[in-house]
Coordinates of C-alpha atoms in Angstrom, one line a residue:
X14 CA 36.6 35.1 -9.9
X15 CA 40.4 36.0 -8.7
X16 CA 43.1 33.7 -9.8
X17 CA 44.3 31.0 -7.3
X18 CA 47.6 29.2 -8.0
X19 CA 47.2 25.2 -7.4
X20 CA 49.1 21.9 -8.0
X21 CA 47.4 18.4 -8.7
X22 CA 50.7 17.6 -6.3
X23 CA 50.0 19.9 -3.4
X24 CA 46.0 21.4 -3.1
X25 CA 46.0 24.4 -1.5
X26 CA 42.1 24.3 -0.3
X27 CA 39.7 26.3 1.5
X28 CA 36.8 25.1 0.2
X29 CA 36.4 22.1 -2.4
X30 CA 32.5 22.6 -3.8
X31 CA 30.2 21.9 -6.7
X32 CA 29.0 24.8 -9.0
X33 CA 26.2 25.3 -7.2
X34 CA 25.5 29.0 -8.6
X35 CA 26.3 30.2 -5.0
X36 CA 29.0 32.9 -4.1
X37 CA 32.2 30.4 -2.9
X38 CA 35.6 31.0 -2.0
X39 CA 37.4 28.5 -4.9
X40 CA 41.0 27.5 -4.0
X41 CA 41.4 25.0 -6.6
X42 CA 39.0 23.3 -8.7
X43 CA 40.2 20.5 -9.7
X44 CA 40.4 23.3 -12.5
X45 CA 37.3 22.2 -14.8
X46 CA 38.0 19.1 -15.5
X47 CA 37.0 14.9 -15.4
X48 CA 39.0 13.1 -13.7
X49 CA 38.8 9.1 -14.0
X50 CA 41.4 7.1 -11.6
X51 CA 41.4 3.4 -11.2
X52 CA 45.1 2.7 -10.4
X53 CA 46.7 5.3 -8.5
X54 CA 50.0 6.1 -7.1
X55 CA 52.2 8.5 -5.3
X56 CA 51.3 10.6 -2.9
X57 CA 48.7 13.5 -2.6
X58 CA 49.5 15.9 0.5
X59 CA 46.9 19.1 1.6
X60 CA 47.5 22.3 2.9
X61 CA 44.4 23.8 4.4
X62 CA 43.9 26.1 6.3
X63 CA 41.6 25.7 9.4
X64 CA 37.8 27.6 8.6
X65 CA 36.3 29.7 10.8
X66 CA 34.5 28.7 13.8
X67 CA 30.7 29.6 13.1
X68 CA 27.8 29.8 15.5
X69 CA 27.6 25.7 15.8
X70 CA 31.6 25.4 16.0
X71 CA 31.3 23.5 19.7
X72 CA 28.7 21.1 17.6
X73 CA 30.9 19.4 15.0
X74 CA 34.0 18.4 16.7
X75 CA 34.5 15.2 15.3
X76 CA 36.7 15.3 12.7
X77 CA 39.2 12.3 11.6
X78 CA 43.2 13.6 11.2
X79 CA 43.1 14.1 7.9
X80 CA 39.5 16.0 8.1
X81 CA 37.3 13.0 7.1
X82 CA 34.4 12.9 9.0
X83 CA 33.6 10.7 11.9
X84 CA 31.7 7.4 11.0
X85 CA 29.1 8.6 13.7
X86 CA 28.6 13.2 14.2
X87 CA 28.7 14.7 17.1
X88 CA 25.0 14.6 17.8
X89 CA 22.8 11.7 19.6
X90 CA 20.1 10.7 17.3
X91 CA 16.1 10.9 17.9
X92 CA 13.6 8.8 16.0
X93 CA 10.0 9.2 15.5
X94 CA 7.4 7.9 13.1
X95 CA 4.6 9.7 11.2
X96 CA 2.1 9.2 8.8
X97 CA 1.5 11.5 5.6
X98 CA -1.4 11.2 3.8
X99 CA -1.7 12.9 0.2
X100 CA -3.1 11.4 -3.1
X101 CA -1.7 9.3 -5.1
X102 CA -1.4 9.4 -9.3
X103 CA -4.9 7.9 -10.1
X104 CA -6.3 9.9 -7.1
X105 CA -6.4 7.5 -4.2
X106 CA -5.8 8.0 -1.0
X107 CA -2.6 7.1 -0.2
X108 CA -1.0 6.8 3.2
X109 CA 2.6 7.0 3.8
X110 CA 4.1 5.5 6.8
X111 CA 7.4 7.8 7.5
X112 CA 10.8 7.4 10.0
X113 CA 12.2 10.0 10.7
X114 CA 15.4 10.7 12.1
X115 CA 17.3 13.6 13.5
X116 CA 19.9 15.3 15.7
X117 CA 19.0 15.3 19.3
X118 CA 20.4 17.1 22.3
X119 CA 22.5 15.1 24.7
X120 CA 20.0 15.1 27.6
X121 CA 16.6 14.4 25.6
X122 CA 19.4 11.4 24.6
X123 CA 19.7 10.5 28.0
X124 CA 16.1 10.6 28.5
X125 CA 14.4 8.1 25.7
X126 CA 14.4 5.1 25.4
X127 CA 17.0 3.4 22.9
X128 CA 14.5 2.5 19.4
X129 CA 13.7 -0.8 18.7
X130 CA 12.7 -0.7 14.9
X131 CA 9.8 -3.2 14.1
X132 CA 7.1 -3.6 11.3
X133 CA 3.4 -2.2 11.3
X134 CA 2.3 -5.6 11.2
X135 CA 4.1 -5.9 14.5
X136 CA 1.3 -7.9 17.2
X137 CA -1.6 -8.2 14.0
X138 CA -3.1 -10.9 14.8
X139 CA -3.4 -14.4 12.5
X140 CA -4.7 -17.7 12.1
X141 CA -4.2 -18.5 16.2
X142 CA -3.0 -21.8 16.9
X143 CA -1.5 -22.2 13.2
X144 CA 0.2 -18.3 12.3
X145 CA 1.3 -16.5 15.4
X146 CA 1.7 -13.0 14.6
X147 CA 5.4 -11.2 13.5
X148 CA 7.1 -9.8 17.2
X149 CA 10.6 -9.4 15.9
X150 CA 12.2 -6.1 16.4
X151 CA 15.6 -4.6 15.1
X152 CA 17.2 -2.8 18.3
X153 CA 18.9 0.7 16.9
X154 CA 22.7 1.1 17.5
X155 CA 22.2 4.9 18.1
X156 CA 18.6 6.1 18.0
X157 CA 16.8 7.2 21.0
X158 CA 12.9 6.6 20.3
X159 CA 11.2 10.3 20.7
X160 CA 14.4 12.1 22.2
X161 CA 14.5 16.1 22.1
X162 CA 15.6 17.4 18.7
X163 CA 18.9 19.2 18.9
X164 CA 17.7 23.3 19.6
X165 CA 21.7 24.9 19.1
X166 CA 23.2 26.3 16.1
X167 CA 21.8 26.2 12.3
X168 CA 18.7 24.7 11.0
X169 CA 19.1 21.5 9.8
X170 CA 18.9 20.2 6.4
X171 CA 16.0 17.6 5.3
X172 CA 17.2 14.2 3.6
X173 CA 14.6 12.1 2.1
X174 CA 15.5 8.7 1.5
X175 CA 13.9 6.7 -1.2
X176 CA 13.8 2.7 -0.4
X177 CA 14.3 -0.3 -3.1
X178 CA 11.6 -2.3 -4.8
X179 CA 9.4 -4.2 -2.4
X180 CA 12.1 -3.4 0.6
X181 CA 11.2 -0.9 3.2
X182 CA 13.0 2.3 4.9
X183 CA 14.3 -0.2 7.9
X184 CA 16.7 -1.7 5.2
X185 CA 18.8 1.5 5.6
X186 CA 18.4 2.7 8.9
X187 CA 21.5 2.0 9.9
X188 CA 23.2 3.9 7.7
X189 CA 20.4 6.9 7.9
X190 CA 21.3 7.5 11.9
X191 CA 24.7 7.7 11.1
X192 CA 24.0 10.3 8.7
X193 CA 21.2 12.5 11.3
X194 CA 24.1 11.9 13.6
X195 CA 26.5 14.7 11.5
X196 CA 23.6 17.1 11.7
X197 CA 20.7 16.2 9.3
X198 CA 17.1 15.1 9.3
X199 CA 16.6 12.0 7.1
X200 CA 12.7 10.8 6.6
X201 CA 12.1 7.8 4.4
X202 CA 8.3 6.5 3.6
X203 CA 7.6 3.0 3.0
X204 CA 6.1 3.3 -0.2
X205 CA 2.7 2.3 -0.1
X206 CA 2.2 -0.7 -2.6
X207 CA 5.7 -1.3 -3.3
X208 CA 7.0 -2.0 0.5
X209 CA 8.3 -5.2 2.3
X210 CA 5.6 -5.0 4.7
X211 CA 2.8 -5.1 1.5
X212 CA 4.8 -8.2 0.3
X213 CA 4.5 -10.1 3.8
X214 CA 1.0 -9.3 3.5
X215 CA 0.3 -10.5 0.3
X216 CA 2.0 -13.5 1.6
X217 CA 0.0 -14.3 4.3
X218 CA -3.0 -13.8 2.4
X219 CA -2.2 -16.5 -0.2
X220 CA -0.7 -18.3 2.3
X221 CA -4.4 -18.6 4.1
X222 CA -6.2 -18.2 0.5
X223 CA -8.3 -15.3 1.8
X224 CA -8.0 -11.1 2.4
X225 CA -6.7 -11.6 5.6
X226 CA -5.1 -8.7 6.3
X227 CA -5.9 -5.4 5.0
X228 CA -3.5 -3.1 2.8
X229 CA -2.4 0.2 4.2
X230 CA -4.3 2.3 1.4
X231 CA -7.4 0.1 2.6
X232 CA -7.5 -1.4 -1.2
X233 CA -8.1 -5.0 -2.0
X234 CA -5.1 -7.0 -2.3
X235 CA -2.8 -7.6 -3.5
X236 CA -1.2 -5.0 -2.2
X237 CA 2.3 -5.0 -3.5
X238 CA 3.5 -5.6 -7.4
X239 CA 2.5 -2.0 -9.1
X240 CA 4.2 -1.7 -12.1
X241 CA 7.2 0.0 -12.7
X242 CA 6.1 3.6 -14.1
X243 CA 3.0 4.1 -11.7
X244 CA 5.3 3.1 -9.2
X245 CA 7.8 5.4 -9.9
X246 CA 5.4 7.9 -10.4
X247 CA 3.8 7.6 -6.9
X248 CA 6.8 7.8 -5.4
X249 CA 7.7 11.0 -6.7
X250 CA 4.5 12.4 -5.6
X251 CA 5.4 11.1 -1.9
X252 CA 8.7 12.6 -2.2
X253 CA 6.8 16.0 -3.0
X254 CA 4.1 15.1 -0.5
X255 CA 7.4 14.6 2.2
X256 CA 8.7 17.8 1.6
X257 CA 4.8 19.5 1.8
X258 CA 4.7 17.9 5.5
X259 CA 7.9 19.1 6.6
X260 CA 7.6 22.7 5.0
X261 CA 4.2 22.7 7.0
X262 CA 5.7 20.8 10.3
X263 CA 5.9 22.8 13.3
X264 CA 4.9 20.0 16.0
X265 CA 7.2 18.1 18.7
X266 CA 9.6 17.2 18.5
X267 CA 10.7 19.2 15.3
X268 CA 9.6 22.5 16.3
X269 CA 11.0 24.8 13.0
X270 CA 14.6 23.0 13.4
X271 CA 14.4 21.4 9.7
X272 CA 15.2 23.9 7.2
X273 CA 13.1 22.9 4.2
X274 CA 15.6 25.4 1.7
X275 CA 18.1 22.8 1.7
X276 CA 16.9 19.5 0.8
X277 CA 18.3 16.5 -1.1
X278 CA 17.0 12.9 -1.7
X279 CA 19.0 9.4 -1.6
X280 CA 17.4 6.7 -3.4
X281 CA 18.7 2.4 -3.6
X282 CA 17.4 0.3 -6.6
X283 CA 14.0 2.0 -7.8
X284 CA 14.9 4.6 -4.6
X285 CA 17.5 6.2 -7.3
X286 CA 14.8 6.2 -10.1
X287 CA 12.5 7.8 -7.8
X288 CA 15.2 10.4 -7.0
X289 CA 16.1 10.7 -10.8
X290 CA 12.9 10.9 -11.7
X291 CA 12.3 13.7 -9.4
X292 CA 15.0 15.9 -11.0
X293 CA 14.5 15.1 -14.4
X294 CA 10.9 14.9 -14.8
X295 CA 9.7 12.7 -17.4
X296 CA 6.7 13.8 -20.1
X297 CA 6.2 9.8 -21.1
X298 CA 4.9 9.0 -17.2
X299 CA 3.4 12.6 -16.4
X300 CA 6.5 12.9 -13.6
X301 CA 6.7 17.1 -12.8
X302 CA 10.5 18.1 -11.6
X303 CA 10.6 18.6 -8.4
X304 CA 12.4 22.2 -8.3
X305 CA 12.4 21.9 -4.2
X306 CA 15.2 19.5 -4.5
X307 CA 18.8 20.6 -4.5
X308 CA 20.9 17.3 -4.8
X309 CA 20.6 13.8 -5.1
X310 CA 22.5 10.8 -4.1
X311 CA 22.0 7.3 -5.6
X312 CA 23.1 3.7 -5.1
X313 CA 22.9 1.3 -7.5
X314 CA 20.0 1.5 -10.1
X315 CA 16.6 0.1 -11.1
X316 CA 14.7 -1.0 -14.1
X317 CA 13.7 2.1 -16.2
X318 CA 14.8 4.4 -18.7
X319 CA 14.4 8.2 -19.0
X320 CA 14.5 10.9 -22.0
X321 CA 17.8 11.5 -23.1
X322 CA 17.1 15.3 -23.0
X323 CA 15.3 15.5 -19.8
X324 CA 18.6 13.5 -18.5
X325 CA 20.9 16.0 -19.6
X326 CA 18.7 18.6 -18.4
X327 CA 19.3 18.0 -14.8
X328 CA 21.6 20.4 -13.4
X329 CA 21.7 19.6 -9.3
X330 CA 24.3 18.0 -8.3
X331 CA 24.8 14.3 -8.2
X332 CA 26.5 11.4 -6.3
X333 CA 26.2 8.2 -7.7
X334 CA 27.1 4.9 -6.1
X335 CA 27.6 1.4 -7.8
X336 CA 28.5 -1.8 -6.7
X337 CA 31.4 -3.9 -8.2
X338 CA 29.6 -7.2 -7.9
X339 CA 26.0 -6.4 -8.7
X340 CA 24.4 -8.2 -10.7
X341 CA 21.0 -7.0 -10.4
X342 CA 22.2 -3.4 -12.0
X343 CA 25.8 -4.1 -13.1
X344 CA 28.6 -1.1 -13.1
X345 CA 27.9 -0.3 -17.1
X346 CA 23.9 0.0 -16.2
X347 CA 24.5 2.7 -13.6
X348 CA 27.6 3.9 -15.6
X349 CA 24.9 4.8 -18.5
X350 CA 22.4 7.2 -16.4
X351 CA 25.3 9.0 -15.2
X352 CA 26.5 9.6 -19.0
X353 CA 23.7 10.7 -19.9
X354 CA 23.8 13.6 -17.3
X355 CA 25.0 16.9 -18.4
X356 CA 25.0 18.2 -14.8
X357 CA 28.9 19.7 -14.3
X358 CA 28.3 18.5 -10.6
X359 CA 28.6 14.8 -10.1
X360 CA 30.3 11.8 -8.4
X361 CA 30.2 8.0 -9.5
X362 CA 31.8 5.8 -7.1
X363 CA 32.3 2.0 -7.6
X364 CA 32.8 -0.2 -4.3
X365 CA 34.6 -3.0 -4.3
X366 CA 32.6 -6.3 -4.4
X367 CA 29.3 -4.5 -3.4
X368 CA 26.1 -6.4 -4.4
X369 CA 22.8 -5.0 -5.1
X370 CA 21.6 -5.4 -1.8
X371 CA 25.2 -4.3 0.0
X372 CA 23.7 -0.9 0.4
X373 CA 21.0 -2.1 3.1
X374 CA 22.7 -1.7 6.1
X375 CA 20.2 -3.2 8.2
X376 CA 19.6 -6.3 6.6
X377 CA 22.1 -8.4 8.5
X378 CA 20.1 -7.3 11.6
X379 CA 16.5 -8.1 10.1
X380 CA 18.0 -11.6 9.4
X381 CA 19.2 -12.0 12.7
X382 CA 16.1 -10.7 15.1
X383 CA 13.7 -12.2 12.5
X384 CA 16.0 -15.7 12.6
X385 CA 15.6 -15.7 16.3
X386 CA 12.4 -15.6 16.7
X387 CA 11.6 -18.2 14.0
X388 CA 14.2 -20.5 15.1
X389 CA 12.3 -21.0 18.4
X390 CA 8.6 -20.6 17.4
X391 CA 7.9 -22.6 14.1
X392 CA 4.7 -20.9 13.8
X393 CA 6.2 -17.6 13.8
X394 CA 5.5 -17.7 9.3
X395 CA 5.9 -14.2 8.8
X396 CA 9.5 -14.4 10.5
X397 CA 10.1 -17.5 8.7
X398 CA 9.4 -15.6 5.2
X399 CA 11.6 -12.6 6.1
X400 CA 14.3 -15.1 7.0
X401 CA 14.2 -17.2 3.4
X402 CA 13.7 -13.8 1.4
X403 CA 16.7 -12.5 2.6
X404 CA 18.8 -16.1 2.7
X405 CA 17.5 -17.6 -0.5
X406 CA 15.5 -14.0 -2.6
X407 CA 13.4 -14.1 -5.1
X408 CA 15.7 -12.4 -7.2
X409 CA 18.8 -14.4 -7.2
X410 CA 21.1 -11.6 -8.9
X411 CA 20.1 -9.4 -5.3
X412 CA 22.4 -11.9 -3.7
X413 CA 21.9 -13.6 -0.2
X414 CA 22.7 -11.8 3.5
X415 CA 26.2 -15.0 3.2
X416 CA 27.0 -12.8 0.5
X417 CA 27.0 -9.4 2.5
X418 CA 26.6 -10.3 6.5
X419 CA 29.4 -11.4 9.1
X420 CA 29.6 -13.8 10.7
X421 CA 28.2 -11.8 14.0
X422 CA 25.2 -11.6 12.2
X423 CA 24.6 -15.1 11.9
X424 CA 25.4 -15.7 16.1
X425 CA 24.8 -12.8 18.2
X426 CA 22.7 -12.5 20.1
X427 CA 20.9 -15.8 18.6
X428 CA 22.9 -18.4 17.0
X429 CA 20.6 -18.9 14.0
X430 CA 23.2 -21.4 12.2
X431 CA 20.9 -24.4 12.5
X432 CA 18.5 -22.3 11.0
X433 CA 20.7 -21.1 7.9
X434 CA 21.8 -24.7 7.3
X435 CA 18.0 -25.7 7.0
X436 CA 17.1 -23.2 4.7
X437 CA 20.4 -23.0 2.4
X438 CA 22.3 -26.0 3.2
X439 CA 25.6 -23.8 4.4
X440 CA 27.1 -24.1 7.0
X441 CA 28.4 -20.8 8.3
X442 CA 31.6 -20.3 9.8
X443 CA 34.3 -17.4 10.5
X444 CA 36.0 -18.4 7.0
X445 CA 33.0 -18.4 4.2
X446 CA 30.6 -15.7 5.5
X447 CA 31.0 -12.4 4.0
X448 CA 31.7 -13.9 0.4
X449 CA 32.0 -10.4 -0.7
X450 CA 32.0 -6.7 0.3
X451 CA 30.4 -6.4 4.4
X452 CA 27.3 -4.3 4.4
X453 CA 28.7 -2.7 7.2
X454 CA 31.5 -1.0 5.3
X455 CA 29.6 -0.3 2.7
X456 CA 27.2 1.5 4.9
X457 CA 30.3 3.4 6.6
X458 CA 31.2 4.6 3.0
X459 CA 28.1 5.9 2.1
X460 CA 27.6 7.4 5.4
X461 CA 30.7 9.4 4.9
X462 CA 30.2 10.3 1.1
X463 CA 26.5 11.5 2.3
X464 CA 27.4 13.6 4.6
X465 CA 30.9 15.5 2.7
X466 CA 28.5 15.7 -0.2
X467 CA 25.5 17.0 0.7
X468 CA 27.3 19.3 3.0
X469 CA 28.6 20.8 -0.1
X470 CA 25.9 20.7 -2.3
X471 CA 23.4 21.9 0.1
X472 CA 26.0 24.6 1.1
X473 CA 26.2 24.0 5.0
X474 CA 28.2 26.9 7.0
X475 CA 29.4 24.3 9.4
X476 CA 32.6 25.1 11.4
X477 CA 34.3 22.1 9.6
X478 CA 31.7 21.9 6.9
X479 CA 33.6 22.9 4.5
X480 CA 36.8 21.0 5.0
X481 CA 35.0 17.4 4.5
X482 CA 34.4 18.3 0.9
X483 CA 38.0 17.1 0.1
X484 CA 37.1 13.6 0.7
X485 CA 35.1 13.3 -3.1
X486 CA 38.4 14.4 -4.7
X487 CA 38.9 10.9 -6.7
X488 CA 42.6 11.4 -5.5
X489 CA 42.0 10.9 -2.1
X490 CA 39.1 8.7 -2.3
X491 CA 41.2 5.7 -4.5
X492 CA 43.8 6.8 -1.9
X493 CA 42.3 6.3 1.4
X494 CA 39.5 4.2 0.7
X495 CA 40.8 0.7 -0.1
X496 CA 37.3 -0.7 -1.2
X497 CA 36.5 2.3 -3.4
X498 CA 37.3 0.8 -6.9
X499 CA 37.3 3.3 -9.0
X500 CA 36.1 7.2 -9.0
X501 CA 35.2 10.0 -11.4
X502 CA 34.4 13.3 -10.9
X503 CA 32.6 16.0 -13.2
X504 CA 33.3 19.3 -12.5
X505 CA 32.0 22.9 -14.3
X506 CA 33.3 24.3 -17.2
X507 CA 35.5 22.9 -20.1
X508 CA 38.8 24.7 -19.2
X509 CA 41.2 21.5 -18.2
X510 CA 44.6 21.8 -16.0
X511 CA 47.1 18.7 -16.9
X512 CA 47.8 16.6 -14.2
X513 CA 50.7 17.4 -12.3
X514 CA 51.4 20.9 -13.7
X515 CA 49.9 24.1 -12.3
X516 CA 46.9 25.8 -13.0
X517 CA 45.0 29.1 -12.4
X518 CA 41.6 29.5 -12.0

C-alpha cells in the first residue's frame, strides 16, 4: 500500500472503508486504531475530493452538504410479499411469510397503489357477534404496493432484516423503505413460531378456550413461545432459506436486479442473535456459519450467549447499535458481544435515551391504526390486544409507545386519547409524550448508519457511494449527531497514529 499523509485535524479522504480484503484506494485510516469519544470538542473539517461519476451517477443525487445521505434515496420504493417454504431444524415444514422491499422506477411509482401494510390475520373470521375480526391497516409513507423494480444502473444489494422476539417485520418497515429508498432490497420474514401475528393467535385461542385459528406451519397451538435456542436456530436456517429464494429468484417484479454477492443482515432484540448467530456459528445449538453473508448490523441485543472463540472468529464486518435507556438489554449487555469480537471491522453506537423497543419505527403507527379501530368497535379484541401490548407490554423493561411515540401518534388521524387514558390512566398531552428518545429519530439514525455502512462493507461503486462512509467516523458522528451518545470504532491492524499528530499509512 503507498503512503498517504493525514491529520486527525484535517482528513484528507477519498474513500473511508473497512478491511474488507478488497483492493481500496485508503486516504487515511483512521491509521489502525480504536477510537472511543464521549465528550468531544473542536472542530473536524474534510477535504474530499468529489468521486467519479459511475454508470448510476444520475441515480444517487441526494446527498446532504456535508455528504451525509438523504433521510429518504433517490429511488421510489416497491413492496411485495412472498412466501418461502424450507424446513425447519427438527424437519418441519416451515412457511415463511416475507416483505420485501426495493428500489422502483419513477413511473411503476406513479402507477401502484401506495401499500397499506396489514396482518395475515387481516378479514379471518371469529366468534361473529362477540370477536369481529382484525381490519386495521398501517398506510406506508413511501412504498408503492407491486410498483416496477428500478431496471438502471448496478444490481442491487439484498438486506435481510431479522425481527425481535414475538414482534413481526411491520415493526420496522418504516425504517426498511427508507433504506430500499438509497438503493437496496431489504426482505424480512416473520418468523414462523416466534411472530406477533402467532402471539395474537394464541391469544384468541385462549381467549375462546379452543384451536380456533390455525398456526401458519399448520401445527397445533400454541403457536408462539419456542424456546430460545430452537428459536434462534430456525431463524438462521430462514435467513439461509432467504438468501436460497433470492439467489434462485427471477420472477416479477425482481427480474435478476438483486445481486445475491453482496448481502448483509440487520437483526433487533433476538433479530441480532439471529444475525450473530449466523456469522459465528455455534457448535452447542448445531448453528452452521452462514459464509453467504458479508456484514451485519445489530440493534440492541437478546437473551443468549455464544462461544467465546466462535465470537472472536467472526471476521465480517459489524455495526452495532444500543440504546441508552434500555432496560431490556442495557449498554454493558450489548457492550459485551461486541468485546468479544475480534473482527478489525466494527461500529458500536449508543443513542441517546433509546429503549428496547425505540428501534421499531412503526410501532407508533400500529398503535395508532390498531387504536382506531378499537376505539370505535369494542368487539374489535384482536385490535384491542395489539393496543394494550404496545401501551402496557408484557415485558415492562421493553417500555410503552408514551415512552417512544409523539404526540401525533396518539391524534392523527384518530384521536385515541380516551382510549390511552382507559388503558394506562395518562393523559397524553404535547408536554409528557415522548418521555424519552422519538422512534422516529431513532429510525432516521439507523436509516442513515445502514445505508453509509453497508455501502462500504458491501463495497457499492455508487457515484457518491463512497463519500457517505465518513459519516461512521466517531468524530463526526458525536459531532453531528446530537442523540448519538457515544461511538467507537475498530479498525485493522495494531499500528496507532496519536490524535492530533500526523500519520502515514
Amino acid at each position: 500500500m503507498s503512503n498517504v499523509q493525514c491529520s486527525m485535524s484535517n482528513f484528507e479522504i477519498e474513500h473511508w472503508t473497512f478491511d474488507l480484503g478488497h483492493s481500496f484506494d485508503r486516504r487515511c485510516l483512521m491509521n489502525r486504531k480504536v477510537l472511543s469519544i464521549a465528550v468531544l470538542a473542536g472542530a473536524l473539517t474534510w477535504a474530499c475530493g468529489e468521486p467519479a461519476a459511475g454508470p448510476d451517477a444520475t441515480l444517487r443525487p441526494s446527498l446532504m452538504a456535508d455528504g451525509v445521505p438523504e433521510d429518504v434515496g433517490p429511488y421510489g420504493v416497491g413492496h411485495t410479499m412472498i412466501q418461502v417454504v424450507h424446513t425447519g431444524s427438527a424437519g418441519e415444514r416451515r412457511p415463511l411469510d416475507v416483505h420485501v422491499w426495493y428500489p422502483a422506477h419513477p413511473a411503476g411509482v406513479t402507477a401502484a397503489p401506495r401499500t397499506a401494510y396489514r396482518s395475515r390475520l387481516f378479514g379471518v373470521p371469529l366468534v361473529p357477534g362477540t370477536y369481529d375480526p382484525l381490519t386495521f391497516t398501517i398506510p406506508s409513507p413511501l412504498a408503492h404496493e407491486g410498483a416496477d423494480i428500478d431496471a438502471r444502473g448496478p444490481r442491487f444489494p439484498l438486506l435481510i432484516w431479522s425481527h425481535g422476539s414475538g414482534t413481526d417485520a411491520l415493526d420496522h418497515a418504516f425504517t426498511a423503505e427508507a433504506i430500499a429508498s438509497h438503493g437496496f432490497v431489504v426482505a424480512s420474514a416473520e418468523h414462523t413460531n416466534n411472530s406477533q401475528d402467532d402471539a395474537l393467535v394464541d391469544y384468541i385461542n385462549q381467549l375462546v378456550g379452543s384451536s380456533l385459528l390455525a398456526c401458519l406451519d399448520a401445527l397445533q397451538p400454541p403457536c408462539g413461545g419456542e424456546a430460545i435456542g430452537t428459536s434462534v436456530k430456525n431463524r438462521v436456517r430462514d435467513v439461509s432459506a432467504l438468501i436460497d429464494e433470492f439467489t434462485n429468484l427471477n420472477a416479477a417484479p425482481f427480474g435478476s436486479r438483486i445481486d445475491v454477492a453482496r448481502v448483509g443482515v440487520i437483526g433487533h432484540s433476538r433479530g441480532m442473535l439471529t444475525a450473530m448467530a449466523a456469522v459465528a456459528g455455534s457448535s452447542a445449538l448445531g448453528i452452521p456459519i452462514e459464509s453467504r453473508i458479508d456484514a451485519i448490523m445489530t440493534m440492541s441485543s437478546g437473551r443468549l450467549t455464544f462461544a467465546p472463540a466462535e465470537m472472536a472468529a467472526v471476521r465480517v464486518p459489524i455495526l452495532m447499535m444500543a440504546g441508552a435507556s434500555d432496560e431490556t438489554q442495557p449498554v454493558p449487555v450489548v457492550r459485551a458481544f461486541f468485546d468479544m469480537l475480534s473482527s478489525n471491522s466494527r461500529l458500536f453506537v449508543v443513542v441517546r435515551d433509546a429503549e428496547h423497543l425505540s428501534f421499531g419505527s412503526a410501532l407508533c403507527a400500529r398503535m395508532q391504526a390498531a387504536g382506531g379501530v378499537r376505539l370505535a368497535n369494542p368487539r374489535a379484541i384482536l385490535e384491542d390486544r395489539t393496543v394494550r401490548t404496545l401501551l402496557t407490554p408484557t415485558v415492562a423493561t421493553f417500555g410503552s409507545t408514551l415512552d417512544y411515540c409523539s404526540y401525533d401518534a396518539f391524534v392523527e388521524p384518530v384521536d385515541i386519547r380516551p382510549l390511552v387514558q382507559t388503558i394506562t390512566g395518562v393523559d397524553v398531552t404535547e408536554s409528557n409524550v415522548p418521555r424519552t428518545q422519538d422512534a422516529r429519530e431513532v429510525s432516521r439514525l439507523s436509516v442513515i448508519l445502514a445505508v453509509s455502512f453497508f455501502n462500504a462493507a458491501l463495497d457499492e461503486q455508487g457515484a457518491d457511494g463512497l463519500r457517505f462512509t465518513r459519516y461512521l467516523t466517531p468524530r463526526y458522528l458525536m459531532q453531528h449527531e446530537p442523540n448519538v451518545l457515544s461511538a467507537e470504532t475498530i479498525l485493522r491492524g495494531d499500528a496507532t497514529c496519536p490524535e492530533g499528530q500526523g500519520c502515514t499509512d
